[in-house]
mmCIF file of N, CA and C in Angstrom:
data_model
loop_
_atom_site.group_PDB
_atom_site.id
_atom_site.type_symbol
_atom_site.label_atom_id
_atom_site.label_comp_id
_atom_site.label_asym_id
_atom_site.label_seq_id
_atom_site.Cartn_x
_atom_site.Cartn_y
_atom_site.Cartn_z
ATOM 1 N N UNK A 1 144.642 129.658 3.540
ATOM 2 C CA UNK A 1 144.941 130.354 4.770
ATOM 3 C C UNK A 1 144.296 129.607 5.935
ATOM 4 N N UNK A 2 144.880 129.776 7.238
ATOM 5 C CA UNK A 2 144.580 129.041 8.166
ATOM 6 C C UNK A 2 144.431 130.186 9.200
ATOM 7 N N UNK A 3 143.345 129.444 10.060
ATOM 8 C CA UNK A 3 142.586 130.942 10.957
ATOM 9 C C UNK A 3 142.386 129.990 11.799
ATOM 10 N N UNK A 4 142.730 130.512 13.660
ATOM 11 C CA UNK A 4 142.341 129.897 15.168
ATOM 12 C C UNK A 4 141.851 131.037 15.577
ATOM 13 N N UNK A 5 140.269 130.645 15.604
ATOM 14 C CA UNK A 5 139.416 131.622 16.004
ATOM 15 C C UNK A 5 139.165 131.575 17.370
ATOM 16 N N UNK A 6 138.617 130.581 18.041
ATOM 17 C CA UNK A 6 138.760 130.489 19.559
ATOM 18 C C UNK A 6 139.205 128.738 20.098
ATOM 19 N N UNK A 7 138.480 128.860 21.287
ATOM 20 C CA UNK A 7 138.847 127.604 22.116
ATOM 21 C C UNK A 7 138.306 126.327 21.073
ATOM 22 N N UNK A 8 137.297 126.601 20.355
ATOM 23 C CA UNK A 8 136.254 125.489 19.903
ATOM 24 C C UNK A 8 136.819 124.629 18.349
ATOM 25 N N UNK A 9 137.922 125.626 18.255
ATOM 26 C CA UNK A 9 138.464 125.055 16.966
ATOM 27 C C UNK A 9 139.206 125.964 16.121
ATOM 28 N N UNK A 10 139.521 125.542 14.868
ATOM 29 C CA UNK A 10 139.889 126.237 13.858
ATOM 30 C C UNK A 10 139.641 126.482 12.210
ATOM 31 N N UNK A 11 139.676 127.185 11.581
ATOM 32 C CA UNK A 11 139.082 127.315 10.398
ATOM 33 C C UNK A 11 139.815 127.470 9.433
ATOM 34 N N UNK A 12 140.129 127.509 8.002
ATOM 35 C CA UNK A 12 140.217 127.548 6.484
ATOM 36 C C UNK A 12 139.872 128.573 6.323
ATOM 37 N N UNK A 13 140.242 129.382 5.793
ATOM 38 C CA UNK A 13 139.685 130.656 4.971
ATOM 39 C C UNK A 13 139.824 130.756 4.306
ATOM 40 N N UNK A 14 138.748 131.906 3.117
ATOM 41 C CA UNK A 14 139.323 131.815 2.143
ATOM 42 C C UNK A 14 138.196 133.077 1.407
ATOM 43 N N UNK A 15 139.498 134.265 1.400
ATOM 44 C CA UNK A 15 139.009 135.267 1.552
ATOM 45 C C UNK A 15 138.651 136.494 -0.025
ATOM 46 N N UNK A 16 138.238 137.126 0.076
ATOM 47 C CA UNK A 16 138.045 138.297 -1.503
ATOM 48 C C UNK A 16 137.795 139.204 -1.092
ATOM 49 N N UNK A 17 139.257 139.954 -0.288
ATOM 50 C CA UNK A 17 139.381 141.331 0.526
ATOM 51 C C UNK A 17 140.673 142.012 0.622
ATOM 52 N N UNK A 18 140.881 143.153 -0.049
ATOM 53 C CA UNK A 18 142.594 143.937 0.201
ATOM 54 C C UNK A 18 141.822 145.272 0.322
ATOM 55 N N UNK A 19 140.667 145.622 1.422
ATOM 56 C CA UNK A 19 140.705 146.726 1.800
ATOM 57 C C UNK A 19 140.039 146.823 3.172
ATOM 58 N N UNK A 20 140.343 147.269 4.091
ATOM 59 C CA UNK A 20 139.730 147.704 5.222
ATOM 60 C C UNK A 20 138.448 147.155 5.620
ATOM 61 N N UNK A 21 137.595 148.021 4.435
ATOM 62 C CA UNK A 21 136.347 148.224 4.565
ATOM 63 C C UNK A 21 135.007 147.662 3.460
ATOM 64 N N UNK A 22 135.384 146.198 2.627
ATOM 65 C CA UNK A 22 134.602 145.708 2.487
ATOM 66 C C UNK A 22 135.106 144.267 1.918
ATOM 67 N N UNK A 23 134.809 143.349 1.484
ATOM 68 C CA UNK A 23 134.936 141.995 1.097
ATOM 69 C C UNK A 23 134.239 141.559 1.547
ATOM 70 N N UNK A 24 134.138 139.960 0.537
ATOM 71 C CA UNK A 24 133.807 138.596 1.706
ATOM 72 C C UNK A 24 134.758 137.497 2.083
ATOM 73 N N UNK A 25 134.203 136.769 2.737
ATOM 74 C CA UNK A 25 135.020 135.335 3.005
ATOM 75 C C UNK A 25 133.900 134.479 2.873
ATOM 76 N N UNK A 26 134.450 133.238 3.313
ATOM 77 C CA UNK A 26 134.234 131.918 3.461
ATOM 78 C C UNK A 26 134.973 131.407 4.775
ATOM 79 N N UNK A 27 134.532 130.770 5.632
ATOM 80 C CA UNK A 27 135.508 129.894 6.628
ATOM 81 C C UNK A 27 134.836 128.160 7.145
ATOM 82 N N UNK A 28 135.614 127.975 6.843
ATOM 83 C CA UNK A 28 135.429 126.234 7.029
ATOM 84 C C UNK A 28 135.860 125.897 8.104
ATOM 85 N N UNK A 29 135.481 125.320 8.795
ATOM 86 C CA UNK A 29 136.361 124.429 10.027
ATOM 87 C C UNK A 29 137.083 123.039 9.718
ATOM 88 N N UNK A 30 138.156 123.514 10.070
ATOM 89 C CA UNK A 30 138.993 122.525 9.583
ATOM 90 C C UNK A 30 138.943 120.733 9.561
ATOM 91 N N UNK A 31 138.308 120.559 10.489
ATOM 92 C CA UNK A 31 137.559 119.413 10.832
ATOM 93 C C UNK A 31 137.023 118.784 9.191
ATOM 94 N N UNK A 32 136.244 119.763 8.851
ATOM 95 C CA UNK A 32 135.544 119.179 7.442
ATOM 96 C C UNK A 32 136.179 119.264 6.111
ATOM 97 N N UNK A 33 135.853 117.998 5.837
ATOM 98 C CA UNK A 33 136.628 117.632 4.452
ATOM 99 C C UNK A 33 136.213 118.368 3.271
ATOM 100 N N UNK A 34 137.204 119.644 2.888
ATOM 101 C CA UNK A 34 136.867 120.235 1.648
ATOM 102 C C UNK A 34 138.177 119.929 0.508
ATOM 103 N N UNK A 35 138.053 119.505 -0.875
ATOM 104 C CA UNK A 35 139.089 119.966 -1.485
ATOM 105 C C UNK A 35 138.687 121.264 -2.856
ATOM 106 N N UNK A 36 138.771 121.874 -2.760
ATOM 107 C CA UNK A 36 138.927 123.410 -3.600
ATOM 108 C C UNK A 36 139.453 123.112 -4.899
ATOM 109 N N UNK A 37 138.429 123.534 -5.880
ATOM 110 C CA UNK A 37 139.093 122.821 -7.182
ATOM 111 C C UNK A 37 138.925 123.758 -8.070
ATOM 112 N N UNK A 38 138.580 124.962 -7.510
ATOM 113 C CA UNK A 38 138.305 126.393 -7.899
ATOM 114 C C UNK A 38 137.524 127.531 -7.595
ATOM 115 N N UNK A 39 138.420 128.945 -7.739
ATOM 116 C CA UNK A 39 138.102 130.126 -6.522
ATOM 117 C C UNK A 39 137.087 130.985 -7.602
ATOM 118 N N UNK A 40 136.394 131.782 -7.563
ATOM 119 C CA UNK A 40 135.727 132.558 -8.656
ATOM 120 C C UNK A 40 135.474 133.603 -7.815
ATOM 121 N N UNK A 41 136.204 135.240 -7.847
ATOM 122 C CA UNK A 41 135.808 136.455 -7.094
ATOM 123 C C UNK A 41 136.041 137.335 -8.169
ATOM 124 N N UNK A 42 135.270 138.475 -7.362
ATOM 125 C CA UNK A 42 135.175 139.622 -8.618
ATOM 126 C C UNK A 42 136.055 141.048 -7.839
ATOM 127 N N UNK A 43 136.560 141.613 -9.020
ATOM 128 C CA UNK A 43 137.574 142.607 -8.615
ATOM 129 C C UNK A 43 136.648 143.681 -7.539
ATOM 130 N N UNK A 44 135.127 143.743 -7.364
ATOM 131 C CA UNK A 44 134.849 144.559 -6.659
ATOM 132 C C UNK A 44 134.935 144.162 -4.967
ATOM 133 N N UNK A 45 135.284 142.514 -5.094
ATOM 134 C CA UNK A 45 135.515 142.236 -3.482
ATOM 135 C C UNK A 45 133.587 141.961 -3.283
ATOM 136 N N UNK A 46 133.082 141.858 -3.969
ATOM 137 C CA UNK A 46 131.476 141.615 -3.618
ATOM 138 C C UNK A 46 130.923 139.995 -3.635
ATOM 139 N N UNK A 47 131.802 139.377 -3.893
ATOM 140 C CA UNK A 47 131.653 137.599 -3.816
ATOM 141 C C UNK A 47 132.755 136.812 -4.189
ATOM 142 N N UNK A 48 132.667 135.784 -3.555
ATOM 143 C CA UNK A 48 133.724 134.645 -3.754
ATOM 144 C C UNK A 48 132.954 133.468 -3.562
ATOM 145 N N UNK A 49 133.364 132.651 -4.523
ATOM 146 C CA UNK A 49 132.563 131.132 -5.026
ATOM 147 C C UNK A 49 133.751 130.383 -4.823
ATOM 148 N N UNK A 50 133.567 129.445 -4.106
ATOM 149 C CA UNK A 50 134.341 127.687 -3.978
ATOM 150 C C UNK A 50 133.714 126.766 -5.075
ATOM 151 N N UNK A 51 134.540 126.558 -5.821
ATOM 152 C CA UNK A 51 133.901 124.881 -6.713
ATOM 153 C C UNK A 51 135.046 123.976 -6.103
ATOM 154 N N UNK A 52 134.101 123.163 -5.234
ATOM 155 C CA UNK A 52 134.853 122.382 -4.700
ATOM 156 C C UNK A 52 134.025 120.707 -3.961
ATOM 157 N N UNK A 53 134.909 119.758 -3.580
ATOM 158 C CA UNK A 53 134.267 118.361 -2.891
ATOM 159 C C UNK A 53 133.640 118.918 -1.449
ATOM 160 N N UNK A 54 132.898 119.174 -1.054
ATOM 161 C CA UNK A 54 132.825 119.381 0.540
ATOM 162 C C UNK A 54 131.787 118.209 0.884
ATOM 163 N N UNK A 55 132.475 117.427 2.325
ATOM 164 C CA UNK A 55 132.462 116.179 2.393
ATOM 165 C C UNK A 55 132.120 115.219 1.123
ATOM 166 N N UNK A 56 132.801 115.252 0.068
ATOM 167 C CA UNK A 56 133.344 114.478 -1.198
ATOM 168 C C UNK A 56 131.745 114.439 -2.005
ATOM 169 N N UNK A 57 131.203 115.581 -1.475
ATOM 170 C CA UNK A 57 130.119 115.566 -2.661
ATOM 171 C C UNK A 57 130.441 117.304 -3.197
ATOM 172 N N UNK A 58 130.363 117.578 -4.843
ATOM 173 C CA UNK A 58 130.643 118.580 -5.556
ATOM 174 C C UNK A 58 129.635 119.538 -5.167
ATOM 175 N N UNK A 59 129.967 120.456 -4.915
ATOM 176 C CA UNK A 59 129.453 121.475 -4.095
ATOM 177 C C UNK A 59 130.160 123.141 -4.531
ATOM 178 N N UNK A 60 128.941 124.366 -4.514
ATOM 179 C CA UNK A 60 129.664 125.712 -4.864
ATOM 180 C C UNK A 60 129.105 126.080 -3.756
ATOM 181 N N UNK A 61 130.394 126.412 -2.976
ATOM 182 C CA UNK A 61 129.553 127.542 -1.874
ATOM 183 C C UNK A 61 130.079 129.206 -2.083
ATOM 184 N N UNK A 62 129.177 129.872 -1.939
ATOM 185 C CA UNK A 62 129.307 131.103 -2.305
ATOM 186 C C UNK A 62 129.428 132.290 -1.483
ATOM 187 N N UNK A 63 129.442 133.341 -0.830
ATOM 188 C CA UNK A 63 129.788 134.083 0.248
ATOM 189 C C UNK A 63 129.126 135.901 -0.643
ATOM 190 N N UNK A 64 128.251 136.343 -0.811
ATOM 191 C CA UNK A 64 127.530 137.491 -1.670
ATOM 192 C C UNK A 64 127.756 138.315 -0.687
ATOM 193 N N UNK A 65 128.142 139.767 -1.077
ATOM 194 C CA UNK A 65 127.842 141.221 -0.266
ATOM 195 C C UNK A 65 127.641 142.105 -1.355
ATOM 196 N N UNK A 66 126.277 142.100 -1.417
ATOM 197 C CA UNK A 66 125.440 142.628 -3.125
ATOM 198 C C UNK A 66 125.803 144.103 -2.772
ATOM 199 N N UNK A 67 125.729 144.458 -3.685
ATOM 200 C CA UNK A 67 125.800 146.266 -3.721
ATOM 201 C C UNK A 67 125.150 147.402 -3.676
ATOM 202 N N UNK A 68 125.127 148.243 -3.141
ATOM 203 C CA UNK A 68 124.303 149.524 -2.129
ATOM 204 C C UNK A 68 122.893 149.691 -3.495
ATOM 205 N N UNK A 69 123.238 149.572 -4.408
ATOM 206 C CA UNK A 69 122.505 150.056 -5.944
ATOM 207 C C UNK A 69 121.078 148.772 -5.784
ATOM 208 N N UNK A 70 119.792 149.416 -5.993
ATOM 209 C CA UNK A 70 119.105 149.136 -5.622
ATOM 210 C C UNK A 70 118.277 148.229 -6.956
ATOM 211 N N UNK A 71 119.048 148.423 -8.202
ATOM 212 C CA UNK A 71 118.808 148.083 -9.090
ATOM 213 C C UNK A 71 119.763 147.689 -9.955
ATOM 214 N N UNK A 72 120.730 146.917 -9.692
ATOM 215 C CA UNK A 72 121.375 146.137 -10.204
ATOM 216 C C UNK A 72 121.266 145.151 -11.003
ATOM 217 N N UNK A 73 121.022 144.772 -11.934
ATOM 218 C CA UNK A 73 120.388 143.582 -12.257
ATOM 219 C C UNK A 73 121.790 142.565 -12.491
ATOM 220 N N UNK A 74 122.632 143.594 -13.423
ATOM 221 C CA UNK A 74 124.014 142.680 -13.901
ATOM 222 C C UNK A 74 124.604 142.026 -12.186
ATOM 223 N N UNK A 75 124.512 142.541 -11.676
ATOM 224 C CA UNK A 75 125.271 141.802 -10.567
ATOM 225 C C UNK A 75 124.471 140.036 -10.128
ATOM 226 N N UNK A 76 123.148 140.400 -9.900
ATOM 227 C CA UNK A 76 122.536 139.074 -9.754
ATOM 228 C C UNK A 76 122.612 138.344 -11.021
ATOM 229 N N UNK A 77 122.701 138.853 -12.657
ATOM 230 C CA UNK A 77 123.192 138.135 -13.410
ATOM 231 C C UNK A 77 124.143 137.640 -13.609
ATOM 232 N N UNK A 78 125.171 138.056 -13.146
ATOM 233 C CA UNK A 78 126.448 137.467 -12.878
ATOM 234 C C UNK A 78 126.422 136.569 -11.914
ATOM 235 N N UNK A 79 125.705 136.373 -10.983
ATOM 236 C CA UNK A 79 125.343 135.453 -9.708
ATOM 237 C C UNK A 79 124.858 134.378 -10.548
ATOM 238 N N UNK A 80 123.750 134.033 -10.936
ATOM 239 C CA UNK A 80 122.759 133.394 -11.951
ATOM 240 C C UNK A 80 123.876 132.498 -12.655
ATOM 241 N N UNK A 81 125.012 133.440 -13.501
ATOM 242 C CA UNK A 81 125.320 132.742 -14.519
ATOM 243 C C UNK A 81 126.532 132.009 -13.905
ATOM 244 N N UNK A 82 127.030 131.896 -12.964
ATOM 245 C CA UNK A 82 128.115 131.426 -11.821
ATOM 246 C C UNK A 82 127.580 130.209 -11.540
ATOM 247 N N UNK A 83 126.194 130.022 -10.861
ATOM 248 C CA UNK A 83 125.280 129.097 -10.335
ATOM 249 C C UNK A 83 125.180 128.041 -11.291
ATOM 250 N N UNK A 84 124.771 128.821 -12.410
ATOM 251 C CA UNK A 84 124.346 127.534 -13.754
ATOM 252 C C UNK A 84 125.248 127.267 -14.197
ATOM 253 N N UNK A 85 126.125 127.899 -14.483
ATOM 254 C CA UNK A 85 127.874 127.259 -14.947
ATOM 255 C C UNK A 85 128.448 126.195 -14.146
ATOM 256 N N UNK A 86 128.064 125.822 -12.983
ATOM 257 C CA UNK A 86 129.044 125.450 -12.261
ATOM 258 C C UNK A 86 128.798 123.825 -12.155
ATOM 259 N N UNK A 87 128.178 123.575 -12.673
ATOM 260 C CA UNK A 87 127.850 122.310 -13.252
ATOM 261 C C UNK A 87 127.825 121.474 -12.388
ATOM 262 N N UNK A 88 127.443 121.325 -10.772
ATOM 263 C CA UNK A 88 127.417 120.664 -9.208
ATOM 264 C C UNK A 88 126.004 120.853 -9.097
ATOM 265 N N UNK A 89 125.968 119.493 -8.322
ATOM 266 C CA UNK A 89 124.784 119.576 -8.096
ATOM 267 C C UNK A 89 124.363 120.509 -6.834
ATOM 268 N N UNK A 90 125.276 120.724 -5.611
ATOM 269 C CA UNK A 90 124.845 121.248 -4.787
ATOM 270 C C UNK A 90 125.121 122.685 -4.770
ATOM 271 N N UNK A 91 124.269 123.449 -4.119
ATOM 272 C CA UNK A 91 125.051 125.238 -3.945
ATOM 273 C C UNK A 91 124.535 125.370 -2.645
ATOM 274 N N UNK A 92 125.597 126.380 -2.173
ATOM 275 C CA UNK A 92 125.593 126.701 -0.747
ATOM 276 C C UNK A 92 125.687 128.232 -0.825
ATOM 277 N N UNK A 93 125.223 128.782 -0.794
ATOM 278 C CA UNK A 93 125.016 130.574 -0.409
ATOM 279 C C UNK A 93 124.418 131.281 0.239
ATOM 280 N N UNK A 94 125.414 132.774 0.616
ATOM 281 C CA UNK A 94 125.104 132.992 2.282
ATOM 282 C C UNK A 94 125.692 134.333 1.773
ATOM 283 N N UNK A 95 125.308 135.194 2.546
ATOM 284 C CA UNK A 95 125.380 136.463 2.441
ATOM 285 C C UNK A 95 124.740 138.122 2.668
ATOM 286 N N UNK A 96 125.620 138.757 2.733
ATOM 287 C CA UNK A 96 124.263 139.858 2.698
ATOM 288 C C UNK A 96 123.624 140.678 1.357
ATOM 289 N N UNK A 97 122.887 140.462 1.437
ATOM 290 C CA UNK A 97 121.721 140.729 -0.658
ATOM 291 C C UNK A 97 121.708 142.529 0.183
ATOM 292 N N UNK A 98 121.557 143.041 1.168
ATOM 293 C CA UNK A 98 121.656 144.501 1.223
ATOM 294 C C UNK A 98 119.945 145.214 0.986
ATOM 295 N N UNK A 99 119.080 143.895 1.835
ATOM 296 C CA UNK A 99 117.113 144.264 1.941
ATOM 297 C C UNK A 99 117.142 145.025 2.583
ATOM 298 N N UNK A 100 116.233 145.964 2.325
ATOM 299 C CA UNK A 100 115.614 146.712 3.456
ATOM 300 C C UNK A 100 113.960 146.665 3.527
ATOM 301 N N UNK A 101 113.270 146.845 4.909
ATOM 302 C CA UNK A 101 111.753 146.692 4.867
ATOM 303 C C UNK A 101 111.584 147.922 4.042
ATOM 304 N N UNK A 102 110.156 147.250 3.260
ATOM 305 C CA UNK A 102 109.558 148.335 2.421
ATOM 306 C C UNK A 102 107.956 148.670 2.004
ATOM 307 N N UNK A 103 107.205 149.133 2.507
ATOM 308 C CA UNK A 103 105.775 148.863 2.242
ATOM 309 C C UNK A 103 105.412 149.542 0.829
ATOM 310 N N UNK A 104 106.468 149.589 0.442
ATOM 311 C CA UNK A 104 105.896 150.344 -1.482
ATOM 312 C C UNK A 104 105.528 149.122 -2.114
ATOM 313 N N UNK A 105 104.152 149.745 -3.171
ATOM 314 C CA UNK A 105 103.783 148.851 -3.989
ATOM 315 C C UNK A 105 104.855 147.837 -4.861
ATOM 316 N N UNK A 106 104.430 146.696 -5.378
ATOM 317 C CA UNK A 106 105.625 145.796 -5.711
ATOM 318 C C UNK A 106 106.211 146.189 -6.559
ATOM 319 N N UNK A 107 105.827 146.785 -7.547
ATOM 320 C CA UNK A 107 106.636 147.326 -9.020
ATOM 321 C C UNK A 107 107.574 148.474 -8.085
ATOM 322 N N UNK A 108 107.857 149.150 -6.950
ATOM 323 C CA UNK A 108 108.894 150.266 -6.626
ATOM 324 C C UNK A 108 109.517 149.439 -5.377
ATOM 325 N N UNK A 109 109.262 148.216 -4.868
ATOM 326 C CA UNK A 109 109.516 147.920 -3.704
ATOM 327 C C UNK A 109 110.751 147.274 -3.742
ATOM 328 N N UNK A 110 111.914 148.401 -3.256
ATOM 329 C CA UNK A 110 113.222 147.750 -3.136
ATOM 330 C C UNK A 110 113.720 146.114 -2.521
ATOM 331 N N UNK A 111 112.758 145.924 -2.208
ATOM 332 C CA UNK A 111 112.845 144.319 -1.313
ATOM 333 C C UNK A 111 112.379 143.669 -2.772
ATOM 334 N N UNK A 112 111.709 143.625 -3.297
ATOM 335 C CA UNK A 112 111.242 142.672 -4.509
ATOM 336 C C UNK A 112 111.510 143.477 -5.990
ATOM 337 N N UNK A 113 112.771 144.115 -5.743
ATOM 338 C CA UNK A 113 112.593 144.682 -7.634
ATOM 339 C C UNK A 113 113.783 143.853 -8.047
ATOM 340 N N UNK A 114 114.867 142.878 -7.541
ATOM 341 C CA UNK A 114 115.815 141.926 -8.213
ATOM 342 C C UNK A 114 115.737 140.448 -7.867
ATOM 343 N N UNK A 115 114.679 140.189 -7.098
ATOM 344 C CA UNK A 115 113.914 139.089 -6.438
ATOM 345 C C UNK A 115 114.172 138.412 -7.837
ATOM 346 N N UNK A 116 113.748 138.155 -9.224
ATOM 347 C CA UNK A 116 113.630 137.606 -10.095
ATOM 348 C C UNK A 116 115.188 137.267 -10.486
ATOM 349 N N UNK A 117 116.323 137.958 -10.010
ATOM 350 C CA UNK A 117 117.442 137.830 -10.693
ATOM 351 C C UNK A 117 118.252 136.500 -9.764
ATOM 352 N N UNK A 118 117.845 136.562 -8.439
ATOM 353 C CA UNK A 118 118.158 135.275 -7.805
ATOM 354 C C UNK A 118 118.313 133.858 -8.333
ATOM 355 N N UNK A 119 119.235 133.192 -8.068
ATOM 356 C CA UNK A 119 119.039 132.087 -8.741
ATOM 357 C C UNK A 119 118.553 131.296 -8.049
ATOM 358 N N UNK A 120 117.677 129.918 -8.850
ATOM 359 C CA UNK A 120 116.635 129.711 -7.615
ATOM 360 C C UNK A 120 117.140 127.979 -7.616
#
């Protein structure tokens, strides 16, 4: 898909959304050399992964909108196992993980209870 966002240029998209009110994307500016050599999204619309050349080095860029559940673990495992599968050396990911500030001790502290499931 092709997107003219304003005066400054135009973008690639490339989206994991058929509802109103949540998905993600990705947008590239067209300018930069990507070729897409595979899409990876999940039926909940909560991420979409590029395995692809961007400027001709192998690269996953990823686009996360983690889920309201504060304890998820399968979801960042599914993140994890995307990352290490993808057999590139580079990763690019961006998104919203869904933190909030929290001064609870670390074992209850919603900011650090899936911290470990990140892939690092």
């Amino acid at each position: 898909k092709f997107l003219a966002l304003n005066q400054y240029g135009s973008y690639n998209s490339y989206i994991n959304s058929t509802k109103n009110s949540r998905g993600v994307a990705i947008f590239i500016k067209s300018n930069i050399s990507i070729e897409v050599l595979d899409t990876l999204s999940d039926p909940e619309e909560n991420y979409i992964f590029l395995k692809c050349f961007l400027n001709n080095k192998p690269t996953l860029l990823g686009s996360i909108y983690a889920p309201l559940s504060a304890f998820n673990q399968n979801f960042y495992n599914n993140i994890s196992d995307i990352v290490n599968n993808s057999l590139v050396p580079f990763h690019i990911l961006g998104g919203d993980h869904n933190c909030v500030i929290s001064d609870s001790a670390p074992a209850t502290n919603i900011d650090l209870c899936n911290t470990q499931y990140i892939p690092n």
